């Protein structure tokens, strides 16, 4: 009997393809202690090589024993410090694409590169925030954040510093020792974001992170997320079906079409670097929204 | 409400037994049942019976837990492990354990190990299948989050799957300890020199209905106490979980 360790519960089912531990050559975030300089200007994106590169990714599922092409030759690249939102109608394969980038789903063909190096399988270089229920309920907020840090074999002192720093960043310092069940939905998501960020991934992936929240909490978290990005300039790829959210948060919106799923167009969001919620009612914002909505509607 | 729920059947019992509709030898009054209990206690057999039975349940139950928790976790986690164990777990589960009792007696005699073994056999497979289910019900988001944080497989098993399934495992244990008592009484009814099941059978021979009823009540009481203790244990071990 071969003891290949194939996980029942894992979509990879036996394919732990390569260990995806591309060395973290630089920290994309401030190290703890450097929190003083809050809003550094990002380096101009054009001069940097691609941080994340999605190359000709296709995914074909078996659907009722018929091949179903969910993604076809998807190309997408993110510069360092870019915040890109992926929008598309439900069923266009945007979440599948994100899962492929995360290494949680194997593509049928194509490659994922992080810092010019191919990655296969999940790894801590690509942190991920899920829609909900992803915090470990048996660990306190601080221990949830510490989980990844322990895996990275950081010293106790480094772990303590990072936990304190990221708890402060997401405004949950007072809840360090609370269990997830004691937190509201919005707080849970902030904790999940802190956990992903504390690992200091090369790229942060977010799968409809505010989709399960009520409208008011959602706006608060959008503002929080944008401020966080203005502060840290982490490279982020986020999936959402909310066009307004995508425009407000990102530097670029990639619009996907369905059947088969592919990137239809990329729209640069030329709004000011610092954003406020009031911008959502400005003319330029509404024009962008109409433009992208039209692209989605007349696919 | 619990007072009414518990008191009403007792009251009904008292009315019927005191009415004289049935001979008290067959239908003893609550007071007679308590007196029978006092007699068992003063004869010096009650404590020994309780200890003997509880010990057998405890050892059989612990052995079943020690075997079923790792096997259940492995089966739930790895396809190959499921392939390895499921022929046994899946088929033997449908064979009544009572049918194995004579076989156990032939192979292991009438001593303590045989009775512990029957308790063990009675619950080990239920435990295992219930734990496999618990592992399967762990939300995918939890496992995927662990993957994106960079876990290796052993760490996933020990530091994610085990704690994630722990509340359900403890629930399983609580449910199945009642089953353990069932199988113990079965074993003791067939062959024992001591124990609550043995006492029940012996009392039946002398038509000591009051003693039979007293012993049944003692088993019920031990069951209630165990359930309470296991519930407290679950809350102590998993304070982070939602406890009803």
Coordinates of C-alpha atoms in Angstrom, one line a residue:
Chain A
X1 CA 0.0 0.0 0.0
X2 CA 1.4 3.3 -0.9
X3 CA 1.2 5.9 1.8
X4 CA 0.8 8.9 -0.4
X5 CA -0.6 11.5 1.9
X6 CA -3.7 12.5 0.1
X7 CA -6.0 14.6 2.1
X8 CA -9.7 13.8 1.8
X9 CA -10.7 17.3 2.7
X10 CA -8.2 19.0 0.4
X11 CA -8.9 20.1 -3.1
X12 CA -5.3 19.2 -3.9
X13 CA -6.0 15.6 -3.2
X14 CA -2.6 14.2 -3.2
X15 CA -0.8 16.9 -5.2
X16 CA 1.3 18.7 -2.8
X17 CA 3.1 20.1 -5.7
X18 CA 6.4 21.3 -4.6
X19 CA 7.0 23.4 -1.5
X20 CA 6.1 26.9 -2.3
X21 CA 8.6 28.7 -0.1
X22 CA 10.0 31.3 -2.3
X23 CA 12.4 33.1 0.0
X24 CA 11.1 36.4 1.3
X25 CA 13.8 38.6 0.0
X26 CA 12.2 41.8 1.1
X27 CA 9.4 42.7 3.5
X28 CA 6.7 44.4 1.6
X29 CA 5.4 45.9 4.8
X30 CA 7.1 48.0 7.5
X31 CA 8.8 45.9 10.0
X32 CA 7.4 46.5 13.5
X33 CA 9.0 49.6 14.9
X34 CA 9.1 51.5 11.6
X35 CA 5.5 52.4 12.2
X36 CA 6.4 56.1 12.5
X37 CA 6.4 56.9 8.8
X38 CA 2.8 56.3 8.1
X39 CA 2.3 57.2 4.5
X40 CA 5.4 56.6 2.4
X41 CA 5.0 57.3 -1.3
X42 CA 5.2 54.0 -3.2
X43 CA 7.9 53.6 -5.8
X44 CA 6.5 54.3 -9.3
X45 CA 5.1 51.0 -10.4
X46 CA 6.4 51.1 -14.0
X47 CA 10.0 50.7 -12.8
X48 CA 9.4 47.5 -10.9
X49 CA 9.2 43.9 -12.3
X50 CA 5.9 42.1 -11.9
X51 CA 5.2 40.9 -8.4
X52 CA 2.6 38.4 -9.4
X53 CA 2.2 37.0 -12.8
X54 CA -0.7 34.8 -14.0
X55 CA 0.3 33.2 -17.3
X56 CA -2.2 31.6 -19.6
X57 CA -4.1 29.9 -16.9
X58 CA -6.9 27.6 -18.0
X59 CA -9.2 25.5 -15.8
X60 CA -11.5 22.9 -17.2
X61 CA -13.8 21.1 -14.7
X62 CA -15.8 18.0 -15.3
X63 CA -19.4 19.0 -15.1
X64 CA -21.8 16.0 -15.4
X65 CA -19.0 14.2 -17.3
X66 CA -18.8 17.1 -19.8
X67 CA -15.7 19.3 -19.8
X68 CA -16.6 22.8 -18.7
X69 CA -14.1 25.5 -19.4
X70 CA -14.2 27.8 -16.4
X71 CA -11.1 29.8 -17.2
X72 CA -9.4 30.2 -20.6
X73 CA -5.9 31.6 -21.1
X74 CA -6.2 34.1 -18.3
X75 CA -3.2 36.5 -18.2
X76 CA -2.9 39.0 -15.4
X77 CA 0.0 40.7 -13.7
X78 CA 0.4 42.8 -10.7
X79 CA 3.2 45.2 -10.1
X80 CA 4.7 45.5 -6.6
X81 CA 2.5 47.7 -4.4
X82 CA -0.5 47.4 -6.7
X83 CA -4.0 46.9 -5.4
X84 CA -6.0 45.1 -8.1
X85 CA -9.6 44.2 -7.8
X86 CA -11.1 41.4 -9.9
X87 CA -14.7 41.9 -10.7
X88 CA -17.1 39.8 -12.7
X89 CA -20.6 38.3 -12.7
X90 CA -21.1 35.3 -10.4
X91 CA -19.9 32.2 -12.1
X92 CA -17.2 33.9 -14.2
X93 CA -14.5 32.0 -12.4
X94 CA -13.0 34.8 -10.5
X95 CA -12.9 32.9 -7.2
X96 CA -11.5 29.9 -9.0
X97 CA -8.7 32.1 -10.4
X98 CA -7.9 33.4 -6.9
X99 CA -7.8 29.8 -5.6
X100 CA -5.4 28.9 -8.4
X101 CA -3.2 31.8 -7.5
X102 CA -3.3 30.7 -3.9
X103 CA -2.3 27.2 -4.9
X104 CA -5.5 25.7 -3.4
X105 CA -6.8 24.6 -6.8
X106 CA -4.6 23.1 -9.5
X107 CA -4.9 24.8 -12.9
X108 CA -5.4 22.6 -16.0
X109 CA -2.7 24.6 -17.7
X110 CA -0.7 27.8 -17.2
X111 CA 1.7 29.1 -14.6
X112 CA 1.7 31.3 -11.6
X113 CA 4.8 33.4 -10.9
X114 CA 5.6 35.2 -7.7
X115 CA 8.7 37.4 -8.1
X116 CA 9.5 35.7 -11.4
X117 CA 9.5 32.3 -9.8
X118 CA 6.9 29.7 -10.5
X119 CA 4.9 28.6 -7.5
X120 CA 2.9 25.4 -7.3
X121 CA 0.7 24.6 -4.3
X122 CA -0.1 26.9 -1.4
X123 CA 2.5 28.8 0.5
X124 CA 3.0 31.6 3.0
X125 CA 4.2 34.0 0.2
X126 CA 0.6 34.3 -0.8
X127 CA -1.6 35.1 2.2
X128 CA -5.3 34.8 1.8
X129 CA -8.4 36.3 3.4
X130 CA -11.6 34.4 2.9
X131 CA -15.2 35.5 2.9
X132 CA -15.8 34.2 6.4
X133 CA -15.3 31.4 9.0
X134 CA -11.6 31.1 8.4
X135 CA -10.3 32.1 11.8
X136 CA -9.3 29.2 14.0
X137 CA -12.0 29.2 16.6
X138 CA -9.8 27.4 19.2
X139 CA -7.2 30.1 19.2
X140 CA -7.4 33.6 20.5
X141 CA -7.0 36.5 18.1
X142 CA -3.3 36.9 19.1
X143 CA -2.7 33.1 18.7
X144 CA -4.5 33.1 15.4
X145 CA -2.0 35.8 14.2
X146 CA 0.9 33.9 15.8
X147 CA 0.0 30.6 14.0
X148 CA 1.7 31.5 10.7
X149 CA 4.6 33.2 12.5
X150 CA 5.4 30.0 14.4
X151 CA 5.4 28.1 11.1
X152 CA 8.0 30.7 9.8
X153 CA 10.0 29.9 12.9
X154 CA 10.2 33.5 14.1
X155 CA 11.7 34.0 17.5
X156 CA 9.4 34.6 20.4
X157 CA 10.3 38.2 20.6
X158 CA 9.7 38.8 16.9
X159 CA 6.4 37.1 17.1
X160 CA 5.3 39.2 20.1
X161 CA 6.3 42.4 18.2
X162 CA 4.5 41.5 15.0
X163 CA 1.4 40.4 16.9
X164 CA 1.3 43.7 18.8
X165 CA 2.0 45.7 15.6
X166 CA -0.7 44.1 13.4
X167 CA -3.3 44.0 16.2
X168 CA -2.7 47.8 16.5
X169 CA -3.0 48.2 12.7
X170 CA -6.4 46.5 12.6
X171 CA -7.5 48.1 15.8
X172 CA -7.9 44.9 17.8
X173 CA -5.3 45.4 20.5
X174 CA -7.9 45.2 23.2
X175 CA -9.2 41.9 21.8
X176 CA -5.9 40.1 21.7
X177 CA -7.1 37.4 24.1
X178 CA -10.6 37.1 22.8
X179 CA -11.8 34.0 21.0
X180 CA -13.3 34.4 17.6
X181 CA -16.8 33.6 18.9
X182 CA -16.6 36.7 21.0
X183 CA -16.1 39.0 18.0
X184 CA -18.5 40.6 15.6
X185 CA -18.4 39.8 11.9
X186 CA -16.4 42.9 11.1
X187 CA -13.9 42.3 13.9
X188 CA -13.5 38.7 12.7
X189 CA -12.6 39.9 9.2
X190 CA -10.2 42.4 10.6
X191 CA -8.5 39.7 12.7
X192 CA -8.3 37.5 9.6
X193 CA -6.7 40.3 7.7
X194 CA -4.2 40.9 10.5
X195 CA -3.4 37.2 10.5
X196 CA -2.7 37.2 6.7
X197 CA -0.7 40.4 6.9
X198 CA 1.4 39.4 9.9
X199 CA 2.8 36.6 7.8
X200 CA 4.1 39.4 5.5
X201 CA 3.2 37.7 2.3
X202 CA 4.5 38.9 -1.1
X203 CA 1.0 39.1 -2.3
X204 CA -2.3 39.3 -0.3
X205 CA -5.2 37.5 -1.9
X206 CA -8.7 38.4 -0.7
X207 CA -11.9 36.4 -1.7
X208 CA -14.9 38.7 -1.3
X209 CA -13.7 39.5 2.2
X210 CA -16.6 41.9 3.0
X211 CA -19.3 39.9 1.2
X212 CA -20.9 38.5 4.4
X213 CA -21.1 41.8 6.2
X214 CA -23.9 44.3 6.6
X215 CA -23.7 47.4 4.5
X216 CA -22.5 49.7 7.2
X217 CA -19.7 47.4 8.5
X218 CA -18.7 46.8 4.9
X219 CA -18.1 50.5 4.2
X220 CA -16.1 50.8 7.5
X221 CA -13.9 47.9 6.4
X222 CA -13.5 49.3 2.9
X223 CA -12.2 52.5 4.4
X224 CA -10.0 50.5 6.8
X225 CA -8.6 48.4 4.0
X226 CA -7.8 51.4 1.8
X227 CA -6.1 53.1 4.8
X228 CA -4.2 50.0 5.5
X229 CA -3.0 49.8 1.9
X230 CA -2.1 53.5 1.9
X231 CA 0.0 52.7 4.9
X232 CA 1.6 49.4 3.9
X233 CA 1.4 49.2 0.1
X234 CA 1.1 45.5 0.2
X235 CA 0.5 43.9 -3.2
X236 CA -3.2 42.9 -3.2
X237 CA -5.4 40.9 -5.5
X238 CA -9.0 41.0 -4.4
X239 CA -12.0 39.4 -5.8
X240 CA -15.4 41.1 -5.4
X241 CA -18.7 41.4 -7.2
X242 CA -19.2 44.9 -5.9
X243 CA -18.1 47.3 -8.6
X244 CA -18.2 50.3 -6.2
X245 CA -16.1 48.5 -3.7
X246 CA -13.6 47.6 -6.4
X247 CA -13.2 51.2 -7.6
X248 CA -13.0 52.6 -4.1
X249 CA -10.2 50.2 -3.0
X250 CA -8.0 49.6 -6.0
X251 CA -5.5 51.1 -8.2
X252 CA -6.7 49.0 -11.1
X253 CA -9.9 47.0 -11.8
X254 CA -9.7 43.8 -13.9
X255 CA -13.0 43.1 -15.4
X256 CA -13.8 39.4 -16.1
X257 CA -16.3 37.9 -18.5
X258 CA -17.8 34.5 -18.2
X259 CA -18.2 31.4 -20.3
X260 CA -15.3 30.9 -20.7
X261 CA -13.9 33.1 -17.9
X262 CA -11.2 35.5 -19.0
X263 CA -10.0 39.1 -18.4
X264 CA -12.0 41.4 -20.6
X265 CA -10.4 44.7 -19.7
X266 CA -8.2 46.4 -17.1
X267 CA -9.4 49.8 -15.9
X268 CA -6.8 52.1 -14.3
X269 CA -8.5 53.9 -11.4
X270 CA -7.1 57.4 -11.5
X271 CA -8.6 58.7 -8.3
X272 CA -6.5 60.4 -5.7
X273 CA -4.1 58.2 -3.7
X274 CA -5.9 59.1 -0.4
X275 CA -9.5 58.1 -0.5
X276 CA -12.6 59.0 1.5
X277 CA -16.0 57.3 1.4
X278 CA -17.5 60.6 0.1
X279 CA -15.7 60.1 -3.2
X280 CA -18.2 57.4 -4.0
X281 CA -20.7 60.1 -4.9
X282 CA -18.3 62.2 -7.0
X283 CA -18.9 62.4 -10.8
X284 CA -15.6 60.8 -11.8
X285 CA -16.3 57.9 -9.5
X286 CA -19.9 57.4 -10.8
X287 CA -18.6 57.6 -14.4
X288 CA -16.1 54.8 -13.7
X289 CA -18.8 52.8 -12.0
X290 CA -21.1 53.2 -15.0
X291 CA -18.2 52.3 -17.4
X292 CA -17.4 49.1 -15.6
X293 CA -21.0 48.1 -15.0
X294 CA -21.6 48.5 -18.7
X295 CA -18.6 46.2 -19.5
X296 CA -20.1 43.6 -17.1
X297 CA -23.6 44.0 -18.4
X298 CA -23.0 43.7 -22.1
X299 CA -20.5 40.8 -22.0
Chain B
X1 CA -40.8 22.3 34.6
X2 CA -38.1 19.7 35.2
X3 CA -39.7 19.2 38.6
X4 CA -43.0 18.3 37.0
X5 CA -41.4 16.2 34.3
X6 CA -39.5 14.2 36.8
X7 CA -42.1 14.2 39.6
X8 CA -45.1 13.2 37.5
X9 CA -43.9 9.7 36.6
X10 CA -42.7 9.1 40.1
X11 CA -46.1 10.2 41.5
X12 CA -47.9 7.9 39.0
X13 CA -45.6 5.0 40.1
X14 CA -46.4 5.7 43.8
X15 CA -50.2 5.8 43.2
X16 CA -50.2 2.5 41.3
X17 CA -47.9 0.7 43.7
X18 CA -49.8 1.9 46.8
X19 CA -53.2 1.3 45.3
X20 CA -52.7 -2.5 45.7
X21 CA -53.7 -3.3 42.1
X22 CA -50.6 -5.3 41.7
X23 CA -48.7 -7.4 44.3
X24 CA -45.9 -5.4 45.8
X25 CA -43.5 -8.3 45.0
X26 CA -44.0 -7.4 41.4
X27 CA -44.7 -3.7 41.7
X28 CA -42.8 -2.4 44.8
X29 CA -43.5 1.1 46.2
X30 CA -40.8 3.8 46.0
X31 CA -40.1 3.3 49.7
X32 CA -39.6 -0.4 49.3
X33 CA -37.2 0.2 46.4
X34 CA -35.2 2.5 48.6
X35 CA -35.3 0.0 51.4
X36 CA -34.0 -2.7 49.0
X37 CA -31.2 -0.3 48.2
X38 CA -30.4 0.2 51.9
X39 CA -30.3 -3.6 52.2
X40 CA -27.9 -4.0 49.3
X41 CA -25.7 -1.3 50.9
X42 CA -25.7 -2.9 54.4
X43 CA -25.0 -6.3 52.9
X44 CA -21.9 -4.7 51.6
X45 CA -22.5 -5.6 47.9
X46 CA -23.7 -2.3 46.5
X47 CA -20.5 -0.4 46.6
X48 CA -18.6 -3.3 45.1
X49 CA -21.1 -3.7 42.3
X50 CA -21.0 0.0 41.5
X51 CA -17.2 0.0 41.5
X52 CA -16.9 -3.2 39.4
X53 CA -19.4 -2.0 36.7
X54 CA -18.0 1.6 36.6
X55 CA -14.5 0.3 36.3
X56 CA -15.4 -2.0 33.4
X57 CA -17.2 0.9 31.6
X58 CA -14.3 3.2 32.3
X59 CA -11.6 0.9 30.9
X60 CA -13.7 -0.2 27.9
X61 CA -14.6 3.4 27.1
X62 CA -11.1 4.7 27.5
X63 CA -9.7 1.9 25.3
X64 CA -12.3 2.7 22.7
X65 CA -11.4 6.4 22.8
X66 CA -7.7 5.7 22.5
X67 CA -8.2 3.5 19.5
X68 CA -11.0 5.4 17.7
X69 CA -9.7 9.0 18.0
X70 CA -6.5 8.4 16.0
X71 CA -8.1 6.1 13.5
X72 CA -11.1 8.4 13.0
X73 CA -8.8 11.4 12.5
X74 CA -6.6 9.5 10.0
X75 CA -9.6 8.1 8.1
X76 CA -11.2 11.5 7.9
X77 CA -8.0 13.1 6.8
X78 CA -6.3 10.7 4.4
X79 CA -7.9 8.8 1.5
X80 CA -5.5 6.0 1.9
X81 CA -6.2 5.6 5.6
X82 CA -9.9 5.5 4.7
X83 CA -9.2 2.8 2.2
X84 CA -7.3 0.8 4.8
X85 CA -9.8 0.9 7.6
X86 CA -13.2 1.3 6.0
X87 CA -13.6 -2.4 5.0
X88 CA -13.5 -3.3 8.7
X89 CA -15.2 -0.3 10.1
X90 CA -17.9 -0.2 7.5
X91 CA -18.9 -3.9 7.6
X92 CA -18.4 -4.9 11.2
X93 CA -20.4 -1.9 12.3
X94 CA -23.5 -3.7 11.0
X95 CA -22.9 -6.9 12.9
X96 CA -24.6 -6.8 16.3
X97 CA -22.1 -6.7 19.1
X98 CA -24.4 -8.9 21.2
X99 CA -23.7 -11.7 18.7
X100 CA -20.0 -11.4 19.5
X101 CA -20.5 -11.9 23.2
X102 CA -20.5 -15.7 23.1
X103 CA -17.4 -15.6 20.9
X104 CA -15.6 -13.3 23.4
X105 CA -16.5 -15.7 26.2
X106 CA -15.1 -18.6 24.3
X107 CA -11.9 -16.8 23.5
X108 CA -11.3 -14.8 26.6
X109 CA -13.3 -16.6 29.3
X110 CA -15.5 -15.0 31.9
X111 CA -13.0 -12.7 33.6
X112 CA -12.6 -9.0 33.6
X113 CA -10.8 -8.6 30.2
X114 CA -13.8 -10.2 28.4
X115 CA -16.3 -7.7 29.9
X116 CA -14.0 -4.7 29.1
X117 CA -13.6 -6.1 25.6
X118 CA -17.3 -6.3 25.0
X119 CA -17.8 -2.7 26.1
X120 CA -14.8 -1.7 23.9
X121 CA -16.2 -3.6 20.9
X122 CA -19.7 -2.1 21.5
X123 CA -18.7 1.5 21.0
X124 CA -15.3 1.6 19.2
X125 CA -16.8 1.5 15.7
X126 CA -19.5 4.0 16.4
X127 CA -16.9 6.3 17.9
X128 CA -14.7 5.9 14.8
X129 CA -17.5 6.6 12.2
X130 CA -18.7 9.6 14.2
X131 CA -15.2 11.1 14.4
X132 CA -14.7 10.6 10.7
X133 CA -17.8 12.6 10.1
X134 CA -16.6 15.3 12.5
X135 CA -13.4 15.6 10.5
X136 CA -15.3 15.8 7.2
X137 CA -17.5 18.6 8.6
X138 CA -14.5 20.9 9.3
X139 CA -15.1 24.0 7.1
X140 CA -12.9 24.1 4.0
X141 CA -12.1 27.7 4.8
X142 CA -10.3 26.6 8.0
X143 CA -8.1 24.1 6.1
X144 CA -7.4 26.5 3.2
X145 CA -6.5 29.3 5.6
X146 CA -4.0 26.9 7.3
X147 CA -2.6 26.1 3.8
X148 CA -2.1 29.7 2.9
X149 CA -0.4 30.3 6.2
X150 CA 2.1 27.7 5.2
X151 CA 1.3 24.5 7.2
X152 CA 2.8 21.1 6.5
X153 CA 0.7 18.0 6.7
X154 CA 1.7 16.8 10.2
X155 CA 1.1 20.3 11.5
X156 CA -2.3 20.4 9.7
X157 CA -3.3 17.1 11.3
X158 CA -2.2 17.9 14.9
X159 CA -2.7 21.7 15.1
X160 CA -5.7 22.2 12.8
X161 CA -7.7 19.1 12.2
X162 CA -7.5 17.8 15.7
X163 CA -8.5 21.0 17.5
X164 CA -11.1 21.8 14.9
X165 CA -12.8 18.4 15.4
X166 CA -12.3 18.3 19.2
X167 CA -15.7 19.6 20.2
X168 CA -17.4 17.0 18.0
X169 CA -15.1 14.3 19.4
X170 CA -16.1 15.2 22.9
X171 CA -19.8 15.2 21.9
X172 CA -19.3 11.7 20.4
X173 CA -17.7 10.5 23.6
X174 CA -20.6 11.8 25.6
X175 CA -23.2 10.2 23.4
X176 CA -21.4 6.8 23.3
X177 CA -20.8 6.4 27.0
X178 CA -24.5 5.6 27.3
X179 CA -23.8 2.8 24.7
X180 CA -21.0 1.6 26.9
X181 CA -23.4 1.0 29.8
X182 CA -25.7 -1.0 27.5
X183 CA -23.0 -3.3 26.5
X184 CA -21.7 -3.7 30.0
X185 CA -25.0 -4.8 31.3
X186 CA -25.2 -7.3 28.4
X187 CA -21.8 -8.7 29.4
X188 CA -22.7 -8.9 33.1
X189 CA -26.1 -10.4 32.5
X190 CA -24.4 -13.3 30.7
X191 CA -21.5 -13.9 33.1
X192 CA -20.3 -12.1 36.1
X193 CA -19.8 -12.5 39.9
X194 CA -20.2 -8.9 40.6
X195 CA -21.6 -5.7 39.1
X196 CA -24.9 -4.0 38.7
X197 CA -25.9 -6.1 35.7
X198 CA -25.1 -9.3 37.7
X199 CA -27.1 -8.0 40.7
X200 CA -30.1 -7.3 38.5
X201 CA -30.1 -10.9 37.1
X202 CA -29.5 -12.4 40.5
X203 CA -32.4 -10.4 42.0
X204 CA -34.6 -11.5 39.1
X205 CA -34.0 -15.1 40.1
X206 CA -35.4 -14.5 43.6
X207 CA -38.1 -12.1 42.3
X208 CA -36.5 -9.2 44.2
X209 CA -38.2 -6.7 41.9
X210 CA -37.4 -3.9 44.3
X211 CA -33.6 -4.7 44.0
X212 CA -33.9 -4.9 40.2
X213 CA -35.5 -1.5 40.1
X214 CA -33.0 0.0 42.6
X215 CA -30.0 -1.2 40.5
X216 CA -31.6 0.2 37.3
X217 CA -32.0 3.6 39.1
X218 CA -28.4 3.5 40.2
X219 CA -27.3 3.0 36.6
X220 CA -29.4 5.9 35.5
X221 CA -28.0 8.1 38.2
X222 CA -24.4 7.1 37.3
X223 CA -25.3 7.9 33.7
X224 CA -26.6 11.4 34.6
X225 CA -23.5 12.1 36.7
X226 CA -21.2 11.0 33.9
X227 CA -23.0 13.1 31.4
X228 CA -22.8 16.1 33.6
X229 CA -19.1 15.5 34.2
X230 CA -18.3 15.0 30.5
X231 CA -20.2 18.2 29.7
X232 CA -18.1 20.1 32.3
X233 CA -15.0 18.5 30.8
X234 CA -16.0 19.6 27.3
X235 CA -16.5 23.2 28.5
X236 CA -13.2 23.1 30.3
X237 CA -11.3 21.6 27.3
X238 CA -12.9 23.7 24.6
X239 CA -13.9 27.0 26.2
X240 CA -13.7 28.6 22.8
X241 CA -16.5 26.5 21.3
X242 CA -20.2 27.2 21.3
X243 CA -21.7 25.1 24.1
X244 CA -25.4 24.7 24.4

